Amino acid sequence: MPESLLDPVPVVPVVVVEELDHAVPLARALVAGGLPVVELTLRTPVALDAVRAIAAEVPEITLGVGTVCTPAQAEAAAEAGAGFLVSPGTTPTLLEAMLGTGLPFLPGTATVSEVLRVLEAGVTEMKFFPAEASGGTAYLSSLASPLAAARFCPTGGITAATAPDYLALPNVGCVGGSWLTPRDALAAGDWGRVERLAREAAALR
Ligand code: 3PG
């Protein structure tokens, strides 16, 4: 597990796996394209099985489980083999549950008070979500001086075209996004396209 979740790569692909069979080839394509840190979201019935399959067959990946909204989901993700956790927001109970797993995690934040709550828990790396809708680069840039200890992975509405603006900010370590895994590419099993998109994104920094 890398010491920082934000530093190894400029982009963390945010993945929704609808078909269990897609999980392993999709993970391999992202790793081959140079993006070995991946967030697989708990948004489909096969998500936890997809985590198990990838953890077993793609050991070179750093696999995060995202859309963790409850303490039970944090525990289930850890049991399935998650390497780290990501939540869209932060409540005191969710924060405690994620700390309790012993895994690294990126708690979701969108307000100054949420960032302060996360910093109080000793966590300095966090997700900023939904990034574009919450104020984008202008908002994050305003946090850099007063909340200098916080480092962000902004996610939500970011594209290959806007990612460089985020990556230029001093308090952004990487960005997250789903543009690397287009729904039609997954449906067609076009892993070559996923790998190409990953390679372009890996070159953004
Ligand atoms: C997330 O969970 O971080 C977002 O759904 C990803 O956002 P995007 O689809 O706008 O990239």
mmCIF file of C-alpha atoms and ligand atoms in Angstrom:
data_model
loop_
_atom_site.group_PDB
_atom_site.id
_atom_site.type_symbol
_atom_site.label_atom_id
_atom_site.label_comp_id
_atom_site.label_asym_id
_atom_site.label_seq_id
_atom_site.Cartn_x
_atom_site.Cartn_y
_atom_site.Cartn_z
ATOM 1 C CA MET A 1 0.000 0.000 0.000
ATOM 2 C CA PRO A 2 1.482 3.390 -0.950
ATOM 3 C CA GLU A 3 2.121 5.775 1.970
ATOM 4 C CA SER A 4 -0.113 8.402 0.358
ATOM 5 C CA LEU A 5 -3.182 7.506 -1.687
ATOM 6 C CA LEU A 6 -2.969 10.806 -3.563
ATOM 7 C CA ASP A 7 0.631 10.842 -4.710
ATOM 8 C CA PRO A 8 1.219 7.711 -6.823
ATOM 9 C CA VAL A 9 -0.927 8.712 -9.828
ATOM 10 C CA PRO A 10 -2.637 11.891 -11.125
ATOM 11 C CA VAL A 11 -5.981 10.184 -11.710
ATOM 12 C CA VAL A 12 -7.930 7.582 -9.729
ATOM 13 C CA PRO A 13 -10.496 5.914 -11.999
ATOM 14 C CA VAL A 14 -13.949 5.728 -10.388
ATOM 15 C CA VAL A 15 -15.490 2.492 -11.626
ATOM 16 C CA VAL A 16 -19.021 1.095 -11.670
ATOM 17 C CA VAL A 17 -18.996 -2.647 -12.432
ATOM 18 C CA GLU A 18 -22.344 -3.910 -13.727
ATOM 19 C CA GLU A 19 -21.159 -7.349 -14.941
ATOM 20 C CA LEU A 20 -18.932 -9.442 -12.725
ATOM 21 C CA ASP A 21 -17.074 -10.749 -15.801
ATOM 22 C CA HIS A 22 -15.886 -7.224 -16.543
ATOM 23 C CA ALA A 23 -14.110 -6.742 -13.234
ATOM 24 C CA VAL A 24 -10.773 -8.436 -13.875
ATOM 25 C CA PRO A 25 -10.187 -7.345 -17.521
ATOM 26 C CA LEU A 26 -11.212 -3.813 -16.602
ATOM 27 C CA ALA A 27 -8.779 -3.710 -13.685
ATOM 28 C CA ARG A 28 -6.004 -5.139 -15.870
ATOM 29 C CA ALA A 29 -6.628 -2.502 -18.566
ATOM 30 C CA LEU A 30 -6.390 0.354 -16.034
ATOM 31 C CA VAL A 31 -3.184 -1.037 -14.544
ATOM 32 C CA ALA A 32 -1.704 -1.611 -18.027
ATOM 33 C CA GLY A 33 -2.534 1.996 -18.898
ATOM 34 C CA GLY A 34 -0.554 3.216 -15.889
ATOM 35 C CA LEU A 35 -3.333 3.806 -13.345
ATOM 36 C CA PRO A 36 -2.890 1.212 -10.574
ATOM 37 C CA VAL A 37 -4.962 3.028 -7.916
ATOM 38 C CA VAL A 38 -8.676 2.429 -8.569
ATOM 39 C CA GLU A 39 -11.949 3.192 -6.748
ATOM 40 C CA LEU A 40 -14.606 0.537 -7.342
ATOM 41 C CA THR A 41 -17.983 1.832 -6.204
ATOM 42 C CA LEU A 42 -20.568 -0.048 -4.162
ATOM 43 C CA ARG A 43 -23.344 0.853 -6.579
ATOM 44 C CA THR A 44 -24.225 -2.492 -8.143
ATOM 45 C CA PRO A 45 -25.187 -5.882 -6.693
ATOM 46 C CA VAL A 46 -21.945 -7.451 -7.990
ATOM 47 C CA ALA A 47 -19.611 -4.806 -6.542
ATOM 48 C CA LEU A 48 -18.289 -6.808 -3.579
ATOM 49 C CA ASP A 49 -17.788 -9.924 -5.713
ATOM 50 C CA ALA A 50 -15.933 -7.745 -8.219
ATOM 51 C CA VAL A 51 -13.657 -6.558 -5.402
ATOM 52 C CA ARG A 52 -12.979 -10.176 -4.383
ATOM 53 C CA ALA A 53 -12.191 -11.180 -7.976
ATOM 54 C CA ILE A 54 -9.836 -8.252 -8.586
ATOM 55 C CA ALA A 55 -8.113 -8.660 -5.222
ATOM 56 C CA ALA A 56 -7.468 -12.319 -6.060
ATOM 57 C CA GLU A 57 -6.400 -11.926 -9.696
ATOM 58 C CA VAL A 58 -4.823 -8.474 -10.052
ATOM 59 C CA PRO A 59 -2.471 -8.252 -7.052
ATOM 60 C CA GLU A 60 -0.539 -5.304 -8.516
ATOM 61 C CA ILE A 61 -3.562 -3.021 -8.141
ATOM 62 C CA THR A 62 -4.259 -0.733 -5.158
ATOM 63 C CA LEU A 63 -7.998 -1.296 -5.003
ATOM 64 C CA GLY A 64 -10.254 1.078 -3.157
ATOM 65 C CA VAL A 65 -13.922 0.530 -2.439
ATOM 66 C CA GLY A 66 -15.982 3.666 -2.924
ATOM 67 C CA THR A 67 -19.486 4.915 -2.204
ATOM 68 C CA VAL A 68 -19.075 3.615 1.352
ATOM 69 C CA CYS A 69 -22.040 5.227 3.115
ATOM 70 C CA THR A 70 -22.567 3.088 6.235
ATOM 71 C CA PRO A 71 -20.429 1.365 8.874
ATOM 72 C CA ALA A 72 -21.712 -2.012 7.587
ATOM 73 C CA GLN A 73 -20.480 -1.212 4.093
ATOM 74 C CA ALA A 74 -17.066 -0.224 5.473
ATOM 75 C CA GLU A 75 -16.804 -3.595 7.214
ATOM 76 C CA ALA A 76 -18.052 -5.535 4.174
ATOM 77 C CA ALA A 77 -15.569 -3.754 1.910
ATOM 78 C CA ALA A 78 -12.693 -4.553 4.258
ATOM 79 C CA GLU A 79 -13.762 -8.221 4.410
ATOM 80 C CA ALA A 80 -13.937 -8.409 0.607
ATOM 81 C CA GLY A 81 -10.302 -7.332 0.327
ATOM 82 C CA ALA A 82 -10.405 -3.560 -0.138
ATOM 83 C CA GLY A 83 -7.016 -1.881 0.012
ATOM 84 C CA PHE A 84 -8.590 1.436 0.964
ATOM 85 C CA LEU A 85 -12.046 2.984 1.409
ATOM 86 C CA VAL A 86 -13.681 6.068 -0.074
ATOM 87 C CA SER A 87 -16.889 7.714 1.162
ATOM 88 C CA PRO A 88 -18.897 10.428 -0.589
ATOM 89 C CA GLY A 89 -19.429 12.300 2.692
ATOM 90 C CA THR A 90 -18.506 12.055 6.357
ATOM 91 C CA THR A 91 -20.556 11.489 9.490
ATOM 92 C CA PRO A 92 -19.070 10.831 12.931
ATOM 93 C CA THR A 93 -20.198 7.168 12.876
ATOM 94 C CA LEU A 94 -18.909 6.563 9.362
ATOM 95 C CA LEU A 95 -15.580 8.178 10.201
ATOM 96 C CA GLU A 96 -15.271 5.967 13.285
ATOM 97 C CA ALA A 97 -16.169 2.848 11.297
ATOM 98 C CA MET A 98 -13.630 3.595 8.580
ATOM 99 C CA LEU A 99 -10.929 4.245 11.188
ATOM 100 C CA GLY A 100 -11.956 0.968 12.817
ATOM 101 C CA THR A 101 -11.167 -1.087 9.730
ATOM 102 C CA GLY A 102 -7.502 -0.111 9.993
ATOM 103 C CA LEU A 103 -7.481 0.590 6.257
ATOM 104 C CA PRO A 104 -6.408 3.883 4.711
ATOM 105 C CA PHE A 105 -9.392 5.869 3.511
ATOM 106 C CA LEU A 106 -10.461 9.048 1.759
ATOM 107 C CA PRO A 107 -13.477 10.501 3.582
ATOM 108 C CA GLY A 108 -15.719 12.686 1.467
ATOM 109 C CA THR A 109 -15.847 16.402 2.236
ATOM 110 C CA ALA A 110 -17.523 19.388 0.630
ATOM 111 C CA THR A 111 -17.566 22.045 3.370
ATOM 112 C CA VAL A 112 -15.011 23.734 5.604
ATOM 113 C CA SER A 113 -16.587 22.149 8.697
ATOM 114 C CA GLU A 114 -16.375 18.655 7.181
ATOM 115 C CA VAL A 115 -12.722 19.210 6.349
ATOM 116 C CA LEU A 116 -12.104 20.354 9.937
ATOM 117 C CA ARG A 117 -13.877 17.287 11.339
ATOM 118 C CA VAL A 118 -11.735 14.990 9.220
ATOM 119 C CA LEU A 119 -8.532 16.824 10.200
ATOM 120 C CA GLU A 120 -9.558 16.517 13.870
ATOM 121 C CA ALA A 121 -9.596 12.741 13.386
ATOM 122 C CA GLY A 122 -5.989 12.907 12.214
ATOM 123 C CA VAL A 123 -6.803 12.290 8.552
ATOM 124 C CA THR A 124 -5.196 14.735 6.123
ATOM 125 C CA GLU A 125 -6.042 13.136 2.745
ATOM 126 C CA MET A 126 -9.686 13.331 1.674
ATOM 127 C CA LYS A 127 -12.071 13.315 -1.236
ATOM 128 C CA PHE A 128 -13.718 16.590 -2.301
ATOM 129 C CA PHE A 129 -17.129 15.646 -3.671
ATOM 130 C CA PRO A 130 -19.040 16.568 -5.782
ATOM 131 C CA ALA A 131 -16.149 18.704 -6.988
ATOM 132 C CA GLU A 132 -17.594 20.673 -9.886
ATOM 133 C CA ALA A 133 -21.007 21.212 -8.281
ATOM 134 C CA SER A 134 -19.428 22.269 -4.970
ATOM 135 C CA GLY A 135 -17.369 25.078 -6.439
ATOM 136 C CA GLY A 136 -14.583 23.349 -8.341
ATOM 137 C CA THR A 137 -11.085 24.785 -8.529
ATOM 138 C CA ALA A 138 -12.116 28.215 -7.189
ATOM 139 C CA TYR A 139 -13.480 26.649 -3.999
ATOM 140 C CA LEU A 140 -10.505 24.328 -3.459
ATOM 141 C CA SER A 141 -8.094 27.138 -4.096
ATOM 142 C CA SER A 142 -9.805 29.151 -1.333
ATOM 143 C CA LEU A 143 -9.197 26.312 1.149
ATOM 144 C CA ALA A 144 -5.470 26.044 0.475
ATOM 145 C CA SER A 145 -4.329 28.766 2.870
ATOM 146 C CA PRO A 146 -6.748 28.419 5.841
ATOM 147 C CA LEU A 147 -6.817 24.601 5.724
ATOM 148 C CA ALA A 148 -3.224 24.031 4.664
ATOM 149 C CA ALA A 149 -3.009 20.566 6.247
ATOM 150 C CA ALA A 150 -5.773 19.149 4.050
ATOM 151 C CA ARG A 151 -4.967 17.449 0.745
ATOM 152 C CA PHE A 152 -7.693 16.520 -1.697
ATOM 153 C CA CYS A 153 -8.775 14.084 -4.370
ATOM 154 C CA PRO A 154 -11.548 16.092 -6.051
ATOM 155 C CA THR A 155 -14.120 13.921 -7.795
ATOM 156 C CA GLY A 156 -17.430 14.523 -9.513
ATOM 157 C CA GLY A 157 -17.835 16.171 -12.889
ATOM 158 C CA ILE A 158 -14.113 16.235 -13.708
ATOM 159 C CA THR A 159 -12.992 15.418 -17.256
ATOM 160 C CA ALA A 160 -9.697 14.898 -19.069
ATOM 161 C CA ALA A 161 -9.978 18.542 -20.147
ATOM 162 C CA THR A 162 -10.526 19.993 -16.651
ATOM 163 C CA ALA A 163 -8.278 17.621 -14.651
ATOM 164 C CA PRO A 164 -5.080 19.674 -15.283
ATOM 165 C CA ASP A 165 -6.654 22.776 -13.670
ATOM 166 C CA TYR A 166 -7.283 20.762 -10.497
ATOM 167 C CA LEU A 167 -3.860 19.113 -10.565
ATOM 168 C CA ALA A 168 -2.226 22.552 -10.692
ATOM 169 C CA LEU A 169 -3.609 23.432 -7.230
ATOM 170 C CA PRO A 170 -1.226 23.066 -4.255
ATOM 171 C CA ASN A 171 -3.760 21.147 -2.143
ATOM 172 C CA VAL A 172 -4.745 18.612 -4.838
ATOM 173 C CA GLY A 173 -2.819 15.350 -4.991
ATOM 174 C CA CYS A 174 -4.856 13.626 -7.682
ATOM 175 C CA VAL A 175 -8.350 13.727 -9.163
ATOM 176 C CA GLY A 176 -10.972 11.008 -9.468
ATOM 177 C CA GLY A 177 -13.267 10.408 -12.380
ATOM 178 C CA SER A 178 -15.362 7.984 -14.333
ATOM 179 C CA TRP A 179 -14.390 9.231 -17.796
ATOM 180 C CA LEU A 180 -11.786 6.455 -18.162
ATOM 181 C CA THR A 181 -14.395 3.726 -18.075
ATOM 182 C CA PRO A 182 -17.200 4.767 -20.449
ATOM 183 C CA ARG A 183 -20.310 2.650 -20.140
ATOM 184 C CA ASP A 184 -20.319 1.735 -23.846
ATOM 185 C CA ALA A 185 -16.671 0.624 -23.760
ATOM 186 C CA LEU A 186 -17.433 -1.675 -20.821
ATOM 187 C CA ALA A 187 -20.573 -3.062 -22.478
ATOM 188 C CA ALA A 188 -18.546 -3.836 -25.623
ATOM 189 C CA GLY A 189 -15.614 -5.292 -23.681
ATOM 190 C CA ASP A 190 -13.369 -2.700 -25.344
ATOM 191 C CA TRP A 191 -10.505 -2.948 -22.849
ATOM 192 C CA GLY A 192 -8.096 -1.437 -25.389
ATOM 193 C CA ARG A 193 -10.075 1.826 -25.241
ATOM 194 C CA VAL A 194 -10.034 1.798 -21.447
ATOM 195 C CA GLU A 195 -6.276 1.235 -21.500
ATOM 196 C CA ARG A 196 -5.772 4.144 -23.957
ATOM 197 C CA LEU A 197 -7.874 6.485 -21.810
ATOM 198 C CA ALA A 198 -5.898 5.401 -18.746
ATOM 199 C CA ARG A 199 -2.590 6.006 -20.525
ATOM 200 C CA GLU A 200 -3.648 9.541 -21.520
ATOM 201 C CA ALA A 201 -4.777 10.266 -17.954
ATOM 202 C CA ALA A 202 -1.584 8.840 -16.437
ATOM 203 C CA ALA A 203 0.373 11.365 -18.496
ATOM 204 C CA LEU A 204 -1.533 14.355 -17.080
ATOM 205 C CA ARG A 205 1.146 15.005 -14.470
HETATM 206 C C1 3PG B 1 -17.780 9.575 -7.595
HETATM 207 O O1 3PG B 1 -18.351 8.697 -6.992
HETATM 208 O O2 3PG B 1 -16.710 10.037 -7.192
HETATM 209 C C2 3PG B 1 -18.415 10.147 -8.800
HETATM 210 O O3 3PG B 1 -19.592 9.508 -9.123
HETATM 211 C C3 3PG B 1 -17.534 10.179 -9.978
HETATM 212 O O4 3PG B 1 -17.895 11.302 -10.616
HETATM 213 P P1 3PG B 1 -17.934 11.415 -12.194
HETATM 214 O O5 3PG B 1 -18.776 10.271 -12.685
HETATM 215 O O6 3PG B 1 -18.578 12.754 -12.451
HETATM 216 O O7 3PG B 1 -16.512 11.353 -12.695
#
